[in-house]
Structure formats: structure tokens, C-alpha cells
């Protein structure tokens, strides 16, 4: 599912201090129980994010995002980096990150090279681009390069939190003005081809994954063993060319996959 954002913003957005960001509201819940880094599970309530990395060369922006996240997510560890090199060093020292927020314009990165490098080095981690200025072309290019969303810095606090909840839950977040025309990405055909290669049983299981069901819940719903479900999930990840259920859900949502 590609979700269009709600909230006001400008094409050249000012950098907002933490005090300018409004209080957030709770949204969908994600259950990590027994899933390690695997996100995208729903149990009803608000999304869980335990460790996030903010990559931005402006301290004021980092402070603002830090404030939003710290207030809106319980028991979360927030790491910061001013450059891509610092970000990579942090990711190599730490593990179990749930999300990376990457500024579109940081000094040691050209255009989307930072996103591409992170997706190559850490393919299991969702990366959301954050920018004060953007256009349709750069958003589409970011999605094609593997971004899990694109968040304008000028969104209201509640809209930023809503975007983070949705990304952590396996959805792709886009600014509202992008409209339906921004949804297609360069790898849609490849994703569709990969999904078409799944067996009917695997497509059914993928549909349950998209709906946020845990392995034990899927096994119960389909009246099969956990071993069978685990085998199907492993085959799905292999055929989709991903390393986690989260990435499988993100890819499936990009082409609006729904099991028959």
C-alpha cells in the first residue's frame, strides 16, 4: 500500500525547531514479539519502533526529529549522524535498527548515492528520505532506488509521526501532492514478475504477510503446520529477492498486491 501524506508543506520548506512541531496522536500497532528486526506485524494499537538512526547535517533538524520520535515512541533508542560515513560507522557498531531517516542533501553524498549505498550495504533496513525541497521526479527516483518513503521536513508533527508509523508497519509513505502519478517505480515490472513466480500457496501466505499476520496466526488460519508456513515464507523471500518479511511487504505494497 502506498499512503499519501496529510498535512501542509511547502516546496522550499524551512527547517523547523523542535518547539514548532505539534503533538502527535497514536496510530496502528506493530508487534515485534519473536520477530527480531521483522516489522509489519499488527496487533491493534500503535506502531513499535525500538531503534532509529537520523542522518542529517543540520543539528536543528536532527533535534526536531529526535524530539518528535522520542515523545511519540516508547522505549526507543535514537542515534544521530551528520554524514553518511558517520551513519555507516554507527550501523556497523550497532544492530537491530528499525528505520533510517536520511536527509536528501548531506555534504558527503551526491543526490541519491547515499540511499543506494545504504540499500546495498544494509538491505534489510527500511530507509526513508527526508527533505525540505522535493519534486515528483526525485520522489519517483528515490522509490525506484529502494526508499521506503519520502517525508517533507515541513509536515506537521502529527503527520510526521503518522508517516513513521506507516513505514514501520510496512507501508510506503509519499507526500500528498504526489498523487497517484507518483506511485509507479522503475522496478514495478520486476516485482510483478517475481510475485507471478510464486505458487498459489505462496501468494496466499504473502497476502497474510501484507495483512500483518504472524506465522503462527497464518498457520492457524490455513490449518497447516508452522514448519509449512516457515518454508513458504523462506521461498517468498528468495523469489522476491529480499532478506526480511518487512522488505517483502514493502515490495508487495508497491504493486498493490492482494491475494485472491
XYZ file of N, CA and C in Angstrom:
780
model
N 0.845 -1.189 0.000
C 0.000 0.000 0.000
C 0.882 1.240 0.000
N 0.643 2.158 -0.904
C 1.333 3.439 -0.913
C 0.392 4.468 -0.316
N 0.814 5.096 0.767
C -0.036 6.014 1.503
C 0.350 7.446 1.184
N -0.620 8.252 0.816
C -0.370 9.651 0.538
C -0.479 10.444 1.828
N 0.457 11.335 2.073
C 0.513 12.070 3.332
C -0.573 13.115 3.463
N -0.861 13.445 4.711
C -1.784 14.519 5.005
C -1.035 15.565 5.802
N -1.307 16.835 5.560
C -0.634 17.908 6.289
C -0.089 18.928 5.320
N 0.144 20.131 5.789
C 0.601 21.196 4.914
C 2.107 21.202 4.807
N 2.631 21.645 3.656
C 4.053 21.786 3.463
C 4.304 22.685 2.276
N 5.535 23.118 2.126
C 5.921 23.973 1.014
C 7.022 23.304 0.237
N 7.174 23.689 -1.020
C 8.198 23.087 -1.853
C 9.594 23.472 -1.387
N 9.762 24.652 -0.778
C 11.032 25.018 -0.168
C 10.755 25.168 1.319
N 10.871 24.099 2.058
C 10.398 24.108 3.435
C 11.446 24.651 4.380
N 11.050 25.484 5.345
C 12.003 25.965 6.332
C 12.350 24.865 7.310
N 13.513 24.940 7.904
C 13.910 23.992 8.939
C 13.197 24.370 10.218
N 12.472 23.436 10.785
C 11.659 23.758 11.952
C 12.379 23.358 13.230
N 12.385 24.219 14.241
C 12.925 23.841 15.549
C 11.959 22.905 16.244
N 12.433 22.159 17.252
C 11.556 21.195 17.933
C 10.293 21.821 18.473
N 10.371 23.072 18.951
C 9.189 23.685 19.564
C 8.107 23.973 18.544
N 8.456 23.955 17.252
C 7.461 24.262 16.221
C 6.675 23.045 15.808
N 7.047 21.872 16.336
C 6.388 20.641 15.945
C 5.283 20.324 16.930
N 4.141 19.885 16.415
C 2.969 19.678 17.265
C 2.919 18.263 17.825
N 2.087 18.095 18.846
C 1.957 16.803 19.499
C 1.294 15.798 18.587
N 1.784 14.552 18.636
C 1.284 13.515 17.745
C 0.155 12.733 18.385
N -0.524 11.961 17.526
C -1.552 11.045 18.004
C -1.128 9.627 17.710
N -1.670 8.664 18.444
C -1.295 7.265 18.234
C -1.970 6.718 17.004
N -1.351 5.634 16.438
C -1.918 5.033 15.232
C -1.796 3.516 15.332
N -1.514 2.848 14.224
C -1.502 1.387 14.177
C -0.387 0.790 15.023
N -0.652 -0.380 15.613
C 0.332 -1.060 16.426
C 1.079 -2.102 15.620
N 2.379 -2.229 15.896
C 3.195 -3.265 15.281
C 3.722 -4.150 16.384
N 3.632 -5.456 16.245
C 4.088 -6.396 17.257
C 5.381 -7.042 16.805
N 6.478 -6.869 17.603
C 7.768 -7.446 17.263
C 8.005 -8.767 17.980
N 7.060 -9.262 18.723
C 7.305 -10.419 19.566
C 7.827 -11.587 18.764
N 9.054 -12.025 19.122
C 9.623 -13.187 18.462
C 10.043 -12.956 17.047
N 10.047 -11.712 16.573
C 10.340 -11.471 15.171
C 11.662 -10.750 14.952
N 12.413 -10.411 16.035
C 13.686 -9.720 15.876
C 13.487 -8.407 15.183
N 14.171 -8.229 14.049
C 14.062 -6.982 13.313
C 12.811 -6.937 12.461
N 12.108 -8.038 12.364
C 10.965 -8.102 11.457
C 9.851 -7.193 11.923
N 9.429 -6.277 11.046
C 8.368 -5.346 11.376
C 7.128 -5.738 10.592
N 6.169 -4.787 10.544
C 4.992 -5.016 9.729
C 3.986 -5.948 10.364
N 4.090 -6.199 11.693
C 3.102 -7.040 12.335
C 2.062 -6.147 13.000
N 0.807 -6.516 12.926
C -0.254 -5.728 13.552
C -0.900 -6.527 14.665
N -1.106 -5.841 15.795
C -1.871 -6.457 16.872
C -2.906 -5.466 17.385
N -3.069 -4.313 16.730
C -4.052 -3.324 17.112
C -3.522 -2.360 18.151
N -3.340 -1.078 17.840
C -2.804 -0.104 18.763
C -1.857 0.826 18.034
N -0.630 1.057 18.576
C 0.279 1.951 17.899
C 1.552 1.221 17.487
N 2.243 1.735 16.469
C 3.417 1.082 15.919
C 4.569 1.119 16.908
N 5.375 0.065 16.890
C 6.527 -0.028 17.765
C 7.783 0.200 16.944
N 8.622 1.119 17.403
C 9.918 1.342 16.788
C 10.922 1.436 17.926
N 11.914 0.554 17.947
C 12.805 0.460 19.092
C 14.148 1.144 18.873
N 14.596 1.260 17.623
C 15.913 1.863 17.366
C 15.890 2.519 15.998
N 16.242 3.802 15.942
C 16.201 4.544 14.687
C 17.475 5.376 14.551
N 17.900 5.592 13.310
C 19.069 6.413 13.018
C 18.645 7.604 12.170
N 18.954 8.822 12.649
C 18.672 10.055 11.922
C 19.960 10.541 11.273
N 19.951 10.709 9.957
C 21.144 11.155 9.235
C 20.847 12.504 8.590
N 21.406 13.569 9.152
C 21.181 14.926 8.645
C 22.322 15.802 9.130
N 22.825 16.670 8.272
C 23.965 17.509 8.658
C 23.553 18.755 9.435
N 22.252 19.018 9.568
C 21.779 20.180 10.317
C 21.368 19.762 11.731
N 22.092 20.227 12.771
C 21.756 19.849 14.153
C 20.321 20.187 14.532
N 19.811 21.311 14.037
C 18.456 21.724 14.381
C 17.421 20.737 13.849
N 17.653 20.237 12.649
C 16.740 19.250 12.072
C 16.810 17.944 12.853
N 18.040 17.524 13.182
C 18.186 16.296 13.963
C 17.477 16.427 15.313
N 17.646 17.598 15.958
C 16.990 17.821 17.249
C 15.468 17.759 17.108
N 14.941 18.351 16.028
C 13.498 18.345 15.819
C 12.952 16.947 15.616
N 13.605 16.171 14.753
C 13.165 14.790 14.513
C 13.347 13.945 15.772
N 14.459 14.166 16.468
C 14.719 13.438 17.711
C 13.578 13.680 18.703
N 13.170 14.938 18.837
C 12.091 15.285 19.759
C 10.783 14.606 19.371
N 10.441 14.656 18.088
C 9.203 14.031 17.598
C 9.187 12.546 17.916
N 10.284 11.875 17.596
C 10.343 10.420 17.759
C 10.357 10.035 19.232
N 11.143 10.749 20.042
C 11.273 10.403 21.453
C 9.943 10.513 22.186
N 9.151 11.524 21.846
C 7.865 11.722 22.507
C 6.814 10.722 22.010
N 6.928 10.324 20.748
C 5.867 9.542 20.111
C 6.050 8.030 20.192
N 7.265 7.562 20.478
C 7.530 6.125 20.557
C 8.146 5.804 21.913
N 7.569 4.841 22.610
C 8.060 4.459 23.931
C 9.332 3.628 23.831
N 10.219 3.822 24.815
C 11.419 2.987 24.966
C 12.228 2.872 23.677
N 12.424 3.996 23.006
C 13.145 3.980 21.739
C 14.553 4.542 21.913
N 15.507 3.923 21.216
C 16.870 4.429 21.165
C 17.042 5.206 19.869
N 17.525 6.431 19.974
C 17.670 7.292 18.805
C 19.144 7.623 18.607
N 19.662 7.300 17.436
C 21.047 7.596 17.095
C 21.055 8.685 16.024
N 22.127 9.480 16.010
C 22.234 10.564 15.044
C 23.576 10.519 14.320
N 23.569 10.989 13.075
C 24.795 11.095 12.292
C 24.698 12.322 11.411
N 25.803 13.031 11.255
C 25.810 14.240 10.432
C 26.268 13.958 9.010
N 26.904 12.804 8.789
C 27.400 12.437 7.466
C 27.086 10.979 7.189
N 27.214 10.596 5.944
C 26.980 9.198 5.593
C 28.040 8.301 6.223
N 29.273 8.759 6.273
C 30.335 7.966 6.897
C 30.017 7.694 8.369
N 29.527 8.727 9.070
C 29.145 8.536 10.466
C 27.992 7.534 10.576
N 27.059 7.622 9.651
C 25.905 6.711 9.665
C 26.361 5.264 9.487
N 27.230 5.041 8.529
C 27.705 3.682 8.270
C 28.489 3.150 9.468
N 29.312 4.015 10.074
C 30.062 3.599 11.254
C 29.119 3.192 12.383
N 28.039 3.955 12.569
C 27.059 3.624 13.605
C 26.361 2.303 13.302
N 25.964 2.109 12.052
C 25.262 0.883 11.669
C 26.153 -0.345 11.798
N 27.457 -0.161 11.606
C 28.383 -1.290 11.732
C 28.663 -1.634 13.189
N 28.564 -0.636 14.079
C 28.805 -0.872 15.505
C 27.560 -1.392 16.207
N 26.391 -0.910 15.796
C 25.124 -1.275 16.417
C 24.369 -2.233 15.487
N 23.290 -2.813 16.001
C 22.455 -3.653 15.149
C 20.999 -3.490 15.563
N 20.134 -4.221 14.882
C 18.697 -4.221 15.187
C 18.037 -2.869 15.020
N 18.493 -2.077 14.050
C 17.802 -0.824 13.746
C 16.488 -1.138 13.042
N 15.471 -0.328 13.321
C 14.169 -0.486 12.686
C 13.995 0.442 11.487
N 14.716 1.564 11.478
C 14.480 2.558 10.439
C 15.653 3.519 10.349
N 15.928 3.996 9.123
C 16.902 5.054 8.896
C 16.169 6.231 8.262
N 16.340 7.423 8.835
C 15.816 8.655 8.241
C 17.003 9.378 7.613
N 17.012 9.493 6.298
C 18.162 10.021 5.567
C 17.813 11.320 4.857
N 18.557 12.389 5.183
C 18.360 13.660 4.507
C 18.770 13.523 3.041
N 18.005 14.159 2.170
C 18.302 14.080 0.739
C 19.614 14.783 0.399
N 19.945 15.823 1.154
C 21.138 16.613 0.848
C 22.077 16.634 2.058
N 23.087 15.768 2.052
C 24.125 15.800 3.075
C 25.472 15.952 2.375
N 26.438 16.595 3.030
C 27.669 17.022 2.367
C 28.455 15.946 1.624
N 28.532 14.738 2.193
C 29.392 13.727 1.587
C 28.635 12.796 0.642
N 27.465 13.236 0.170
C 26.653 12.372 -0.695
C 26.179 13.160 -1.912
N 26.200 12.518 -3.060
C 25.676 13.120 -4.282
C 24.298 12.544 -4.576
N 23.295 13.390 -4.553
C 21.926 13.027 -4.901
C 21.480 11.800 -4.114
N 21.140 10.697 -4.766
C 20.631 9.504 -4.089
C 21.690 8.433 -3.877
N 22.963 8.796 -4.013
C 24.029 7.809 -3.834
C 24.035 7.255 -2.411
N 23.699 8.106 -1.432
C 23.654 7.645 -0.050
C 22.588 6.591 0.164
N 21.416 6.821 -0.396
C 20.334 5.844 -0.315
C 20.751 4.531 -0.959
N 21.323 4.614 -2.141
C 21.726 3.403 -2.866
C 22.786 2.625 -2.092
N 23.729 3.350 -1.477
C 24.776 2.676 -0.711
C 24.195 1.977 0.515
N 23.299 2.658 1.226
C 22.685 2.054 2.404
C 21.846 0.840 2.026
N 21.094 0.932 0.934
C 20.278 -0.198 0.497
C 21.161 -1.381 0.098
N 22.350 -1.073 -0.448
C 23.274 -2.135 -0.850
C 23.963 -2.761 0.360
N 24.386 -1.914 1.306
C 25.125 -2.411 2.467
C 24.215 -3.005 3.537
N 23.026 -2.448 3.679
C 22.104 -2.876 4.735
C 20.703 -3.095 4.143
N 20.556 -4.077 3.275
C 19.298 -4.255 2.523
C 18.087 -4.563 3.377
N 18.293 -4.997 4.609
C 17.155 -5.355 5.459
C 16.516 -4.135 6.118
N 17.209 -2.990 6.112
C 16.736 -1.799 6.824
C 15.938 -0.865 5.919
N 14.721 -0.519 6.298
C 13.964 0.490 5.540
C 14.640 1.861 5.670
N 14.758 2.573 4.553
C 15.345 3.912 4.554
C 14.292 4.890 4.038
N 14.007 5.909 4.815
C 13.052 6.944 4.422
C 13.819 8.224 4.125
N 13.578 8.804 2.960
C 14.213 10.061 2.601
C 13.469 11.218 3.270
N 14.229 12.189 3.764
C 13.655 13.372 4.393
C 14.228 14.592 3.689
N 13.368 15.527 3.296
C 13.864 16.674 2.542
C 12.975 17.902 2.746
N 13.611 19.086 2.672
C 12.859 20.323 2.741
C 12.372 20.762 1.383
N 13.026 20.308 0.323
C 12.638 20.645 -1.056
C 12.633 19.371 -1.882
N 11.601 19.180 -2.685
C 11.498 17.960 -3.476
C 10.612 18.205 -4.683
N 10.677 17.294 -5.632
C 9.758 17.333 -6.758
C 9.382 15.903 -7.121
N 8.421 15.789 -8.021
C 7.913 14.468 -8.388
C 9.007 13.539 -8.897
N 9.935 14.083 -9.688
C 10.983 13.255 -10.284
C 11.894 12.647 -9.227
N 12.294 13.446 -8.235
C 13.207 12.929 -7.217
C 12.512 11.914 -6.324
N 11.227 12.113 -6.060
C 10.483 11.139 -5.253
C 10.389 9.809 -5.996
N 10.072 9.857 -7.272
C 9.988 8.631 -8.066
C 11.344 7.943 -8.137
N 12.404 8.740 -8.294
C 13.738 8.163 -8.368
C 14.123 7.511 -7.037
N 13.736 8.146 -5.935
C 14.029 7.591 -4.616
C 13.308 6.261 -4.403
N 12.043 6.189 -4.814
C 11.302 4.932 -4.702
C 11.947 3.840 -5.540
N 12.361 4.201 -6.749
C 12.995 3.233 -7.633
C 14.306 2.724 -7.045
N 14.982 3.580 -6.258
C 16.252 3.192 -5.648
C 16.061 2.423 -4.343
N 14.806 2.234 -3.943
C 14.534 1.406 -2.774
C 14.099 2.129 -1.522
N 13.795 3.434 -1.612
C 13.322 4.162 -0.432
C 11.975 3.619 0.027
N 11.772 3.602 1.346
C 10.503 3.138 1.913
C 9.520 4.283 2.110
N 9.918 5.477 1.702
C 9.036 6.618 1.816
C 9.785 7.917 1.594
N 9.032 9.013 1.544
C 9.622 10.332 1.325
C 8.839 11.322 2.174
N 9.502 11.915 3.175
C 8.823 12.786 4.133
C 9.348 14.217 4.025
N 8.489 15.179 3.700
C 8.905 16.592 3.724
C 9.154 17.044 5.161
N 10.216 17.830 5.374
C 10.530 18.309 6.722
C 9.462 19.252 7.253
N 8.699 19.840 6.355
C 7.711 20.834 6.772
C 6.381 20.238 7.197
N 6.237 18.924 7.189
C 4.991 18.327 7.661
C 4.764 18.658 9.128
N 3.505 18.740 9.508
C 3.175 18.916 10.917
C 3.662 17.701 11.702
N 3.853 17.918 12.992
C 4.373 16.847 13.839
C 3.511 15.587 13.750
N 2.211 15.755 13.833
C 1.319 14.601 13.789
C 1.432 13.854 12.471
N 1.645 14.588 11.373
C 1.779 13.954 10.066
C 3.095 13.203 9.955
N 4.163 13.750 10.537
C 5.453 13.051 10.539
C 5.346 11.742 11.309
N 4.709 11.796 12.465
C 4.547 10.592 13.278
C 3.701 9.558 12.540
N 2.617 10.013 11.917
C 1.764 9.107 11.143
C 2.572 8.444 10.029
N 3.426 9.217 9.361
C 4.261 8.665 8.290
C 5.195 7.600 8.834
N 5.820 7.859 9.985
C 6.739 6.885 10.577
C 6.006 5.616 10.995
N 4.826 5.768 11.574
C 4.020 4.601 11.957
C 3.740 3.727 10.738
N 3.389 4.358 9.643
C 3.006 3.612 8.444
C 4.214 2.914 7.816
N 5.355 3.586 7.805
C 6.550 2.961 7.239
C 6.986 1.776 8.093
N 6.988 1.947 9.418
C 7.357 0.854 10.317
C 6.401 -0.327 10.153
N 5.171 -0.037 9.754
C 4.176 -1.095 9.557
C 4.231 -1.699 8.153
N 5.236 -1.304 7.350
C 5.435 -1.924 6.045
C 4.839 -1.186 4.878
N 4.280 0.008 5.100
C 3.710 0.785 4.011
C 4.748 1.749 3.443
N 4.437 2.351 2.316
C 5.306 3.341 1.692
C 4.619 4.692 1.807
N 5.332 5.677 2.357
C 4.721 6.991 2.588
C 5.211 7.998 1.556
N 4.260 8.720 0.963
C 4.576 9.768 -0.004
C 3.849 11.056 0.370
N 4.409 12.222 0.002
C 3.693 13.482 0.216
C 2.378 13.486 -0.535
N 1.377 14.137 0.023
C 0.037 14.105 -0.554
C -0.010 14.635 -1.982
N 0.769 15.673 -2.289
C 0.681 16.284 -3.618
C 1.234 15.405 -4.721
N 1.926 14.318 -4.351
C 2.475 13.459 -5.397
C 1.363 12.776 -6.169
N 0.231 12.535 -5.507
C -0.915 11.950 -6.203
C -0.624 10.551 -6.699
N -1.572 10.005 -7.425
C -1.438 8.643 -7.914
C -0.322 8.504 -8.934
N 0.033 9.599 -9.594
C 1.063 9.512 -10.619
C 2.431 9.170 -10.091
N 2.657 9.339 -8.759
C 3.972 9.069 -8.200
C 4.151 7.618 -7.805
N 3.080 6.854 -7.796
C 3.161 5.506 -7.286
C 4.080 4.577 -8.073
N 4.025 4.559 -9.395
C 4.854 3.597 -10.115
C 6.340 3.874 -9.909
N 7.128 2.830 -9.769
C 8.573 2.962 -9.666
C 9.210 2.099 -10.745
N 10.506 2.302 -10.950
C 11.199 1.652 -12.063
C 11.206 0.133 -11.946
N 11.120 -0.391 -10.722
C 11.211 -1.849 -10.580
C 9.857 -2.534 -10.423
N 8.761 -1.833 -10.714
C 7.440 -2.449 -10.561
C 7.283 -3.707 -11.409
N 7.748 -3.643 -12.650
C 7.623 -4.799 -13.529
C 8.369 -5.996 -12.954
N 9.556 -5.742 -12.390
C 10.336 -6.827 -11.804
C 9.623 -7.412 -10.595
N 9.043 -6.536 -9.756
C 8.315 -7.026 -8.586
C 7.120 -7.877 -9.017
N 6.383 -7.396 -10.014
C 5.215 -8.145 -10.508
C 5.638 -9.496 -11.062
N 6.744 -9.501 -11.808
C 7.233 -10.767 -12.367
C 7.609 -11.736 -11.250
N 8.263 -11.234 -10.219
C 8.666 -12.092 -9.103
C 7.448 -12.640 -8.359
N 6.456 -11.782 -8.146
C 5.243 -12.249 -7.460
C 4.518 -13.288 -8.312
N 4.508 -13.084 -9.630
C 3.867 -14.045 -10.525
C 4.539 -15.412 -10.472
N 5.817 -15.431 -10.060
C 6.538 -16.706 -9.990
C 6.187 -17.514 -8.742
N 5.465 -16.901 -7.812
C 5.066 -17.597 -6.590
C 3.982 -18.626 -6.896
N 3.977 -19.689 -6.129
C 2.901 -20.669 -6.252
C 1.633 -20.080 -5.642
N 0.461 -20.658 -5.942
C -0.780 -20.154 -5.338
C -0.714 -20.132 -3.808
N -0.099 -21.189 -3.216
C 0.011 -21.228 -1.754
C 0.905 -20.109 -1.242
N 2.000 -19.842 -1.953
C 2.911 -18.780 -1.534
C 2.252 -17.412 -1.663
N 1.447 -17.220 -2.703
C 0.732 -15.949 -2.847
C -0.256 -15.755 -1.700
N -0.890 -16.841 -1.282
C -1.818 -16.755 -0.152
C -1.091 -16.347 1.111
N 0.068 -16.964 1.346
C 0.859 -16.624 2.534
C 1.347 -15.179 2.448
N 1.783 -14.738 1.258
C 2.220 -13.355 1.084
C 1.081 -12.392 1.402
N -0.117 -12.750 0.993
C -1.274 -11.913 1.318
C -1.453 -11.770 2.819
N -1.235 -12.853 3.557
C -1.331 -12.790 5.017
C -0.217 -11.924 5.597
N 0.984 -12.008 5.018
C 2.094 -11.169 5.483
C 1.765 -9.690 5.288
N 1.191 -9.375 4.130
C 0.807 -7.989 3.841
C -0.214 -7.500 4.859
N -1.064 -8.408 5.327
C -2.081 -8.049 6.312
C -1.542 -8.054 7.740
N -0.219 -8.266 7.894
C 0.411 -8.186 9.203
C 0.249 -9.404 10.089
N -0.037 -10.572 9.496
C -0.250 -11.771 10.287
C 1.078 -12.432 10.644
N 1.178 -12.959 11.867
C 2.344 -13.701 12.315
C 2.288 -15.125 11.775
N 3.439 -15.807 11.770
C 3.497 -17.176 11.255
C 2.484 -18.087 11.944
N 2.405 -17.981 13.267
C 1.500 -18.878 13.988
C 0.041 -18.565 13.641
N -0.257 -17.295 13.394
C -1.612 -16.925 13.002
C -1.944 -17.437 11.607
N -0.973 -17.332 10.695
C -1.189 -17.827 9.337
C -1.387 -19.336 9.357
N -0.557 -20.032 10.143
C -0.677 -21.497 10.246
C -2.057 -21.886 10.747
N -2.548 -21.128 11.736
C -3.883 -21.416 12.277
C -4.959 -21.138 11.239
N -4.840 -20.005 10.545
C -5.857 -19.631 9.553
C -5.925 -20.632 8.401
N -4.749 -21.130 7.988
C -4.702 -22.036 6.835
C -4.744 -23.517 7.246
N -4.760 -23.751 8.575
C -4.829 -25.113 9.099
C -3.662 -25.969 8.610
N -2.452 -25.386 8.683
C -1.232 -26.113 8.325
C -0.229 -25.913 9.447
N 0.902 -26.608 9.358
C 1.902 -26.534 10.418
C 2.753 -25.275 10.305
N 3.382 -24.906 11.407
C 4.310 -23.780 11.409
C 5.481 -24.044 10.469
N 5.911 -25.292 10.406
C 7.024 -25.651 9.519
C 6.676 -25.348 8.072
N 5.441 -25.656 7.682
C 4.996 -25.377 6.314
C 4.998 -23.880 6.035
N 4.496 -23.099 6.989
C 4.456 -21.643 6.802
C 5.864 -21.080 6.711
N 6.768 -21.533 7.567
C 8.152 -21.053 7.532
C 8.804 -21.366 6.185
N 8.490 -22.548 5.646
C 9.042 -22.923 4.341
C 8.498 -22.004 3.250
N 7.211 -21.692 3.313
C 6.605 -20.785 2.331
C 7.221 -19.389 2.438
N 7.392 -18.902 3.666
C 7.965 -17.568 3.862
C 9.388 -17.510 3.318
N 10.175 -18.547 3.584
C 11.550 -18.587 3.069
C 11.564 -18.568 1.549
N 10.655 -19.308 0.933
C 10.575 -19.338 -0.531
C 10.150 -17.979 -1.081
N 9.220 -17.329 -0.394
C 8.748 -15.998 -0.817
C 9.900 -15.002 -0.783
N 10.661 -14.991 0.309
C 11.790 -14.063 0.427
C 12.813 -14.299 -0.683
N 13.068 -15.569 -0.964
C 14.039 -15.900 -2.007
C 13.559 -15.439 -3.380
N 12.315 -15.711 -3.700
C 11.794 -15.353 -5.015
C 11.644 -13.848 -5.191
N 11.371 -13.132 -4.104
C 11.242 -11.676 -4.200
C 12.592 -10.980 -4.104
N 13.629 -11.744 -3.778
C 14.965 -11.164 -3.697
C 15.151 -10.251 -2.507
N 14.534 -10.605 -1.365
C 14.633 -9.791 -0.157
C 15.126 -10.653 0.994
N 15.502 -9.984 2.098
C 16.061 -10.695 3.240
C 15.143 -10.707 4.457
N 14.031 -10.005 4.379
C 13.138 -9.955 5.535
C 11.686 -9.878 5.090
N 10.788 -10.200 6.005
C 9.355 -10.087 5.748
C 8.975 -8.642 5.486
N 9.632 -7.721 6.209
C 9.329 -6.305 6.030
C 9.550 -5.872 4.595
N 10.698 -6.231 4.030
C 11.001 -5.851 2.656
C 10.052 -6.538 1.675
N 9.636 -7.767 1.993
C 8.668 -8.465 1.135
C 7.344 -7.703 1.117
N 6.915 -7.226 2.289
C 5.668 -6.474 2.382
C 5.780 -5.149 1.629
N 6.916 -4.466 1.772
C 7.119 -3.201 1.073
C 7.036 -3.408 -0.433
N 7.700 -4.460 -0.935
C 7.654 -4.725 -2.376
C 6.240 -5.069 -2.822
N 5.550 -5.891 -2.053
C 4.188 -6.274 -2.419
C 3.274 -5.056 -2.439
N 3.458 -4.161 -1.474
C 2.620 -2.961 -1.410
C 2.896 -2.011 -2.564
N 4.108 -2.030 -3.085
C 4.428 -1.140 -4.214
C 3.606 -1.460 -5.450
N 3.230 -2.704 -5.602
C 2.412 -3.074 -6.773
C 0.980 -3.370 -6.348
N 0.613 -2.913 -5.136
C -0.754 -3.067 -4.625
C -1.194 -4.532 -4.621
N -0.283 -5.436 -4.248
C -0.616 -6.858 -4.263
C -1.676 -7.184 -3.219
N -2.636 -7.966 -3.638
C -3.637 -8.519 -2.747
C -3.890 -9.953 -3.189
N -3.837 -10.870 -2.251
C -4.079 -12.278 -2.590
C -5.526 -12.462 -3.006
N -5.757 -13.316 -3.993
C -7.115 -13.569 -4.461
C -7.912 -14.332 -3.411
